[in-house]
Short mmCIF file of C-alpha atoms in Angstrom, two decimals:
data_model
loop_
_atom_site.label_atom_id
_atom_site.label_comp_id
_atom_site.label_asym_id
_atom_site.label_seq_id
_atom_site.Cartn_x
_atom_site.Cartn_y
_atom_site.Cartn_z
CA UNK A 1 38.74 125.87 195.00
CA UNK A 2 38.37 126.77 198.47
CA UNK A 3 38.92 130.55 199.77
CA UNK A 4 41.75 129.68 201.81
CA UNK A 5 44.23 128.22 199.06
CA UNK A 6 44.80 131.43 197.55
CA UNK A 7 48.57 132.84 200.12
CA UNK A 8 48.01 136.13 201.79
CA UNK A 9 50.77 137.79 200.27
CA UNK A 10 52.14 140.45 202.65
CA UNK A 11 54.18 143.38 202.53
CA UNK A 12 56.79 143.34 205.49
CA UNK A 13 57.37 147.52 206.74
CA UNK A 14 60.35 147.77 209.30
CA UNK A 15 62.38 145.07 209.49
CA UNK A 16 64.40 145.76 213.43
CA UNK A 17 64.26 142.67 216.34
CA UNK A 18 59.96 142.39 215.94
CA UNK A 19 60.09 143.30 211.93
CA UNK A 20 62.68 140.40 211.45
CA UNK A 21 60.69 137.65 213.64
CA UNK A 22 57.09 138.75 211.81
CA UNK A 23 58.68 138.09 209.08
CA UNK A 24 60.37 134.95 210.31
CA UNK A 25 56.36 133.78 211.20
CA UNK A 26 55.56 134.35 207.62
CA UNK A 27 58.15 133.01 205.86
CA UNK A 28 57.25 130.11 207.48
CA UNK A 29 53.81 129.33 208.29
CA UNK A 30 51.60 128.43 205.52
CA UNK A 31 48.68 130.69 204.47
CA UNK A 32 51.63 133.69 204.11
CA UNK A 33 52.99 134.81 201.13
CA UNK A 34 56.39 137.34 202.02
CA UNK A 35 55.80 139.93 198.82
CA UNK A 36 58.21 142.43 199.64
CA UNK A 37 60.73 143.91 203.02
CA UNK A 38 59.88 147.52 203.05
CA UNK A 39 63.27 149.82 205.16
CA UNK A 40 65.05 152.45 205.17
CA UNK A 41 68.39 151.07 205.86
CA UNK A 42 70.65 147.62 206.03
CA UNK A 43 67.76 146.00 207.86
CA UNK A 44 65.93 144.70 204.52
CA UNK A 45 68.94 143.92 203.18
CA UNK A 46 69.80 141.39 206.88
CA UNK A 47 66.99 140.05 207.05
CA UNK A 48 66.18 139.42 203.59
CA UNK A 49 69.63 136.88 203.73
CA UNK A 50 68.73 135.18 206.65
CA UNK A 51 65.78 134.92 205.10
CA UNK A 52 67.94 132.73 202.04
CA UNK A 53 67.41 135.74 199.22
CA UNK A 54 64.26 135.32 197.83
CA UNK A 55 62.40 138.62 198.35
CA UNK A 56 62.16 142.56 196.93
CA UNK A 57 63.49 144.70 198.61
CA UNK A 58 62.39 148.67 198.79
CA UNK A 59 62.88 151.42 201.15
CA UNK A 60 60.34 153.62 200.76
CA UNK A 61 56.49 152.74 201.71
CA UNK A 62 54.67 154.23 199.44
CA UNK A 63 56.38 152.12 196.13
CA UNK A 64 56.60 149.16 198.62
CA UNK A 65 52.66 149.42 198.22
CA UNK A 66 52.21 150.45 194.80
CA UNK A 67 54.64 147.52 193.47
CA UNK A 68 53.64 144.79 195.14
CA UNK A 69 49.59 145.28 196.27
CA UNK A 70 49.72 143.24 198.67
CA UNK A 71 46.28 141.93 200.98
CA UNK A 72 47.69 142.17 204.37
CA UNK A 73 50.72 145.20 205.79
CA UNK A 74 53.10 144.35 208.69
CA UNK A 75 54.19 147.34 210.54
CA UNK A 76 56.74 147.49 212.41
CA UNK A 77 58.91 151.16 212.37
CA UNK A 78 59.04 152.99 214.45
CA UNK A 79 55.90 154.79 216.86
CA UNK A 80 55.54 158.02 214.65
CA UNK A 81 55.16 156.33 211.12
CA UNK A 82 52.22 154.05 212.41
CA UNK A 83 48.86 156.21 212.58
CA UNK A 84 50.01 157.41 207.65
CA UNK A 85 50.99 153.79 207.04
CA UNK A 86 47.99 151.90 208.77
CA UNK A 87 45.45 154.07 207.57
CA UNK A 88 46.85 154.87 203.83
CA UNK A 89 47.20 149.62 203.21
CA UNK A 90 43.46 150.29 205.49
CA UNK A 91 43.40 153.04 201.83
CA UNK A 92 45.25 150.68 198.89
CA UNK A 93 42.02 147.47 200.09
CA UNK A 94 45.07 146.18 202.60
CA UNK A 95 44.90 144.48 206.58
CA UNK A 96 46.87 145.33 209.26
CA UNK A 97 49.00 143.49 211.58
CA UNK A 98 51.01 146.64 213.69
CA UNK A 99 53.32 146.34 216.11
CA UNK A 100 52.28 147.91 219.77
CA UNK A 101 51.75 151.15 220.58
CA UNK A 102 48.93 152.01 217.04
CA UNK A 103 50.06 155.07 217.19
CA UNK A 104 52.18 158.16 218.99
CA UNK A 105 48.43 159.87 219.43
CA UNK A 106 45.36 158.88 220.91
CA UNK A 107 43.45 160.81 218.05
CA UNK A 108 45.80 158.98 216.08
CA UNK A 109 44.95 155.11 217.05
CA UNK A 110 40.96 156.19 216.76
CA UNK A 111 41.84 157.90 213.19
CA UNK A 112 43.75 154.10 212.57
CA UNK A 113 40.05 151.88 213.69
CA UNK A 114 38.24 154.12 211.66
CA UNK A 115 40.01 153.25 208.88
CA UNK A 116 40.18 149.39 209.28
CA UNK A 117 35.72 150.23 209.80
CA UNK A 118 35.76 151.73 206.36
CA UNK A 119 37.70 148.99 204.29
CA UNK A 120 36.07 146.41 206.15
CA UNK A 121 40.08 144.73 206.98
CA UNK A 122 41.48 143.11 209.87
CA UNK A 123 43.13 145.51 211.77
CA UNK A 124 45.69 143.18 214.91
CA UNK A 125 47.45 144.42 217.38
CA UNK A 126 50.64 143.29 218.64
CA UNK A 127 49.69 142.77 221.72
CA UNK A 128 51.92 139.97 222.32
CA UNK A 129 50.94 139.16 225.58
CA UNK A 130 47.46 138.42 225.01
CA UNK A 131 49.00 135.35 223.35
CA UNK A 132 51.34 134.33 226.03
CA UNK A 133 49.75 131.11 228.23
CA UNK A 134 52.06 131.80 231.20
CA UNK A 135 50.44 135.31 231.00
CA UNK A 136 47.28 134.58 229.79
CA UNK A 137 47.77 131.64 232.54
CA UNK A 138 49.56 134.56 235.30
CA UNK A 139 45.98 136.69 234.90
CA UNK A 140 43.51 134.03 235.24
CA UNK A 141 45.36 133.38 238.76
CA UNK A 142 44.75 137.20 239.69
CA UNK A 143 41.32 137.14 239.10
CA UNK A 144 41.16 134.41 242.04
CA UNK A 145 42.80 136.13 244.29
CA UNK A 146 39.38 138.72 245.57
CA UNK A 147 39.42 142.05 245.40
CA UNK A 148 41.40 145.01 245.81
CA UNK A 149 43.92 143.45 244.00
CA UNK A 150 47.56 145.30 244.13
CA UNK A 151 49.81 144.78 240.84
CA UNK A 152 53.12 145.45 240.82
CA UNK A 153 54.93 145.16 237.19
CA UNK A 154 58.24 146.33 235.88
CA UNK A 155 60.83 146.72 232.90
CA UNK A 156 63.60 148.92 232.88
CA UNK A 157 66.10 147.70 230.45
CA UNK A 158 70.02 149.13 230.44
CA UNK A 159 70.63 149.63 226.98
CA UNK A 160 73.56 150.03 225.42
CA UNK A 161 74.81 149.43 221.74
CA UNK A 162 72.29 148.94 219.39
CA UNK A 163 69.95 148.79 221.87
CA UNK A 164 70.68 151.96 223.13
CA UNK A 165 70.39 153.12 219.36
CA UNK A 166 66.46 151.34 219.14
CA UNK A 167 65.82 153.38 222.20
CA UNK A 168 67.12 156.67 221.68
CA UNK A 169 64.81 156.83 218.14
CA UNK A 170 61.74 154.94 220.01
CA UNK A 171 62.04 158.46 222.72
CA UNK A 172 61.48 160.60 219.06
CA UNK A 173 58.29 159.72 219.47
CA UNK A 174 57.08 158.12 223.16
CA UNK A 175 58.04 157.73 226.11
CA UNK A 176 58.83 154.10 227.50
CA UNK A 177 55.81 154.45 230.03
CA UNK A 178 54.19 154.26 226.40
CA UNK A 179 56.30 152.96 224.74
CA UNK A 180 55.72 150.34 227.28
CA UNK A 181 53.06 150.49 229.65
CA UNK A 182 50.35 150.15 227.03
CA UNK A 183 51.02 145.69 228.42
CA UNK A 184 51.06 145.66 231.29
CA UNK A 185 48.33 148.19 231.33
CA UNK A 186 46.71 145.38 228.98
CA UNK A 187 46.77 143.08 231.94
CA UNK A 188 45.93 144.60 234.84
CA UNK A 189 42.80 145.20 233.34
CA UNK A 190 41.94 143.24 232.13
CA UNK A 191 42.83 141.25 235.42
CA UNK A 192 40.60 143.59 237.29
CA UNK A 193 37.96 143.59 234.87
CA UNK A 194 37.15 147.14 235.86
CA UNK A 195 37.88 150.86 234.99
CA UNK A 196 40.53 152.60 235.66
CA UNK A 197 39.48 156.44 237.50
CA UNK A 198 43.09 158.28 237.66
CA UNK A 199 46.12 158.23 237.85
CA UNK A 200 49.53 159.56 238.30
CA UNK A 201 53.36 159.12 237.09
CA UNK A 202 57.22 160.19 237.37
CA UNK A 203 59.12 161.26 234.95
CA UNK A 204 62.72 161.35 234.88
CA UNK A 205 65.93 163.03 231.27
CA UNK A 206 68.54 161.15 232.99
CA UNK A 207 70.69 162.23 229.28
CA UNK A 208 70.92 164.59 227.46
CA UNK A 209 71.31 162.07 224.22
CA UNK A 210 67.12 162.38 224.00
CA UNK A 211 65.05 165.36 223.09
CA UNK A 212 63.90 168.42 226.35
CA UNK A 213 60.55 166.65 226.31
CA UNK A 214 61.43 162.97 227.24
CA UNK A 215 62.07 161.45 230.02
CA UNK A 216 64.33 157.70 229.48
CA UNK A 217 62.31 157.02 233.08
CA UNK A 218 59.15 156.89 233.91
CA UNK A 219 56.14 155.67 236.95
CA UNK A 220 52.84 155.42 237.04
CA UNK A 221 49.92 154.58 239.31
CA UNK A 222 47.15 153.63 238.40
CA UNK A 223 43.14 153.65 240.72
CA UNK A 224 40.67 151.60 239.91
CA UNK A 225 36.53 151.20 240.13
CA UNK A 226 36.91 148.82 241.70
CA UNK A 227 39.50 149.75 244.08
CA UNK A 228 42.19 147.90 242.72
CA UNK A 229 45.77 149.20 242.09
CA UNK A 230 48.96 149.17 239.88
CA UNK A 231 52.80 151.16 239.38
CA UNK A 232 54.41 149.94 236.52
CA UNK A 233 57.96 151.35 235.98
CA UNK A 234 59.65 151.17 232.94
CA UNK A 235 64.32 152.76 232.38
CA UNK A 236 65.96 152.81 229.38
CA UNK A 237 69.64 153.61 229.45
CA UNK A 238 73.10 152.91 229.80
CA UNK A 239 72.84 154.10 233.56
CA UNK A 240 69.53 152.54 234.03
CA UNK A 241 69.90 149.49 237.02
CA UNK A 242 69.81 145.89 236.06
CA UNK A 243 68.32 145.24 239.61
CA UNK A 244 65.20 143.99 240.01
CA UNK A 245 64.43 145.09 236.82
CA UNK A 246 61.65 142.42 236.32
CA UNK A 247 58.28 142.07 238.40
CA UNK A 248 55.47 140.97 237.62
CA UNK A 249 53.81 140.75 240.87
CA UNK A 250 49.95 141.00 241.62
CA UNK A 251 48.20 140.10 245.49
CA UNK A 252 44.72 140.72 246.93
CA UNK A 253 42.86 139.51 249.97
CA UNK A 254 43.54 135.90 248.88
CA UNK A 255 47.28 136.01 247.86
CA UNK A 256 49.47 136.32 245.73
CA UNK A 257 50.70 135.38 242.69
CA UNK A 258 54.07 135.79 240.80
CA UNK A 259 56.04 135.51 237.87
CA UNK A 260 59.51 134.28 239.38
CA UNK A 261 62.36 134.54 236.08
CA UNK A 262 65.69 133.23 237.26
CA UNK A 263 67.39 132.89 233.87
CA UNK A 264 65.41 135.27 232.25
CA UNK A 265 66.74 138.40 235.16
CA UNK A 266 70.01 137.17 234.85
CA UNK A 267 72.58 140.53 235.43
CA UNK A 268 73.51 142.68 232.12
CA UNK A 269 70.67 141.42 230.61
CA UNK A 270 68.12 143.37 230.93
CA UNK A 271 68.11 144.84 227.37
CA UNK A 272 67.64 141.30 226.23
CA UNK A 273 64.18 140.40 224.22
CA UNK A 274 63.86 136.94 225.01
CA UNK A 275 64.37 138.06 228.48
CA UNK A 276 60.82 140.62 228.67
CA UNK A 277 58.32 137.79 227.59
CA UNK A 278 60.79 134.91 230.09
CA UNK A 279 58.21 133.39 233.05
CA UNK A 280 59.39 129.92 233.67
CA UNK A 281 57.35 129.70 236.28
CA UNK A 282 54.27 131.19 238.96
CA UNK A 283 54.19 130.70 243.08
CA UNK A 284 51.02 131.01 243.84
CA UNK A 285 50.78 131.77 247.30
CA UNK A 286 47.92 131.61 249.08
CA UNK A 287 46.92 134.41 252.27
CA UNK A 288 44.15 131.69 254.61
CA UNK A 289 45.54 131.04 257.79
CA UNK A 290 44.93 128.18 261.11
CA UNK A 291 43.74 128.32 263.87
CA UNK A 292 48.09 130.08 265.21
CA UNK A 293 47.73 132.64 262.03
CA UNK A 294 50.49 130.25 260.73
CA UNK A 295 49.61 129.64 256.20
CA UNK A 296 46.73 127.38 256.51
CA UNK A 297 48.31 126.75 252.40
CA UNK A 298 51.70 125.50 251.06
CA UNK A 299 52.31 128.15 248.20
CA UNK A 300 51.64 126.21 244.88
CA UNK A 301 54.84 125.80 241.95
CA UNK A 302 53.37 125.99 238.44
CA UNK A 303 56.81 125.40 236.32
CA UNK A 304 56.92 126.88 232.95
CA UNK A 305 60.07 125.39 231.79
CA UNK A 306 58.13 124.25 228.42
CA UNK A 307 56.86 127.87 227.67
CA UNK A 308 56.83 129.76 224.61
CA UNK A 309 60.12 131.67 222.88
CA UNK A 310 59.86 135.10 221.04
CA UNK A 311 59.56 134.33 217.82
CA UNK A 312 57.10 130.83 218.56
CA UNK A 313 54.76 134.00 219.95
CA UNK A 314 54.82 136.48 217.00
CA UNK A 315 54.55 133.13 214.87
CA UNK A 316 51.17 132.70 217.71
CA UNK A 317 50.46 136.98 217.16
CA UNK A 318 51.14 135.89 213.22
CA UNK A 319 48.57 132.71 212.94
CA UNK A 320 45.49 134.09 215.00
CA UNK A 321 45.92 137.45 212.14
CA UNK A 322 45.28 134.34 210.13
CA UNK A 323 42.54 132.79 211.69
CA UNK A 324 40.84 135.86 211.91
CA UNK A 325 41.52 136.86 207.79
CA UNK A 326 40.80 134.09 206.35
CA UNK A 327 37.68 133.88 208.95
CA UNK A 328 36.23 136.80 208.99
CA UNK A 329 36.97 136.43 213.02
CA UNK A 330 35.33 140.50 214.88
CA UNK A 331 39.41 141.98 216.25
CA UNK A 332 36.94 145.13 217.21
CA UNK A 333 36.67 144.69 220.83
CA UNK A 334 41.02 143.97 220.89
CA UNK A 335 41.11 147.21 219.27
CA UNK A 336 39.17 148.78 221.77
CA UNK A 337 41.43 147.87 224.21
CA UNK A 338 44.93 148.17 222.38
CA UNK A 339 42.91 152.20 221.96
CA UNK A 340 41.95 151.76 225.84
CA UNK A 341 45.61 151.16 227.40
CA UNK A 342 47.32 154.03 225.24
CA UNK A 343 44.61 156.44 226.28
CA UNK A 344 45.92 155.37 230.13
CA UNK A 345 49.63 154.98 228.89
CA UNK A 346 49.15 159.51 227.31
CA UNK A 347 47.30 160.26 230.34
CA UNK A 348 49.69 158.95 232.65
CA UNK A 349 52.77 160.60 230.01
CA UNK A 350 50.66 163.62 231.15
CA UNK A 351 50.48 163.65 234.83
CA UNK A 352 54.66 163.68 234.00
CA UNK A 353 55.25 166.48 232.62
CA UNK A 354 52.07 168.28 234.26
CA UNK A 355 52.86 166.86 237.76
CA UNK A 356 49.09 166.55 239.07
CA UNK A 357 46.57 163.55 238.97
CA UNK A 358 44.97 162.65 235.79
CA UNK A 359 41.53 161.55 235.83
CA UNK A 360 40.18 159.59 233.56
#
């Protein structure tokens, strides 16, 4: 009997959009077996129906951990519970898959990483764009544009209904630029391969529906050691404009690379999670000029019509988690990257609140 014949028994904590996507992946993938679904509300009941009503349901994480004795825990709750749940899971000898951000403080993120090390268990943070073939291609092409790079990215969400409820709940612990920017800061760090030197950021509180200390629109700027610069903006709420809400663009001395999302950027779709990972095409522009200063090379278009959807990306993440457990792959570098991008995002948060440039 090989080590791979035993299924990894996984407890899913948090059954909202991301938790449900990961649960579907565990339900479908050979090698995993769900041993319980945990949520404080009805989301676990709805998810269980979707999965054929076969899994034990729990309201409380601690009791679910004791009753099910899982091999792994998937944490897809709000960020203010991430640190506590992850540390408890490691203390119970479980591997952990955790949605980003790793914790709601940098110190908390470090404590989770330390707990993983102490337990000798795997910790995988859900940086979904790292598993996205077209985003990997985007980063690879950006590296060919020379240095310094200028990176321009945003993801504004004109949220309403259930999505606005989710965003309001998230903003009880984090701002949009901390919650979302970690993905894109991670991308910028991969594109430049350089260390960020300083950040500056601005933010605005556009509603009384969120805590007085928080803001629902933010924009950050990062300066890197190699001279590269990048900006990112994120806004959540019913008042946010859905005009030009999805910009993913980079240029350097040799030209530019842009993600062109046609269907994904239609009006009214800014808070649709599937549209956030849709790319559809990458446009590559070359800066080479001929003797008349006209462009010497035509733009290249890389068609991505066969790309993975959101569910397939979540499944790809979980396949990597399974492989890391079965083959004892080191995830330490990815964890360091997750802590690093969170540290930069919190420095931006500090800049919004202080009005000062923050050196890193």
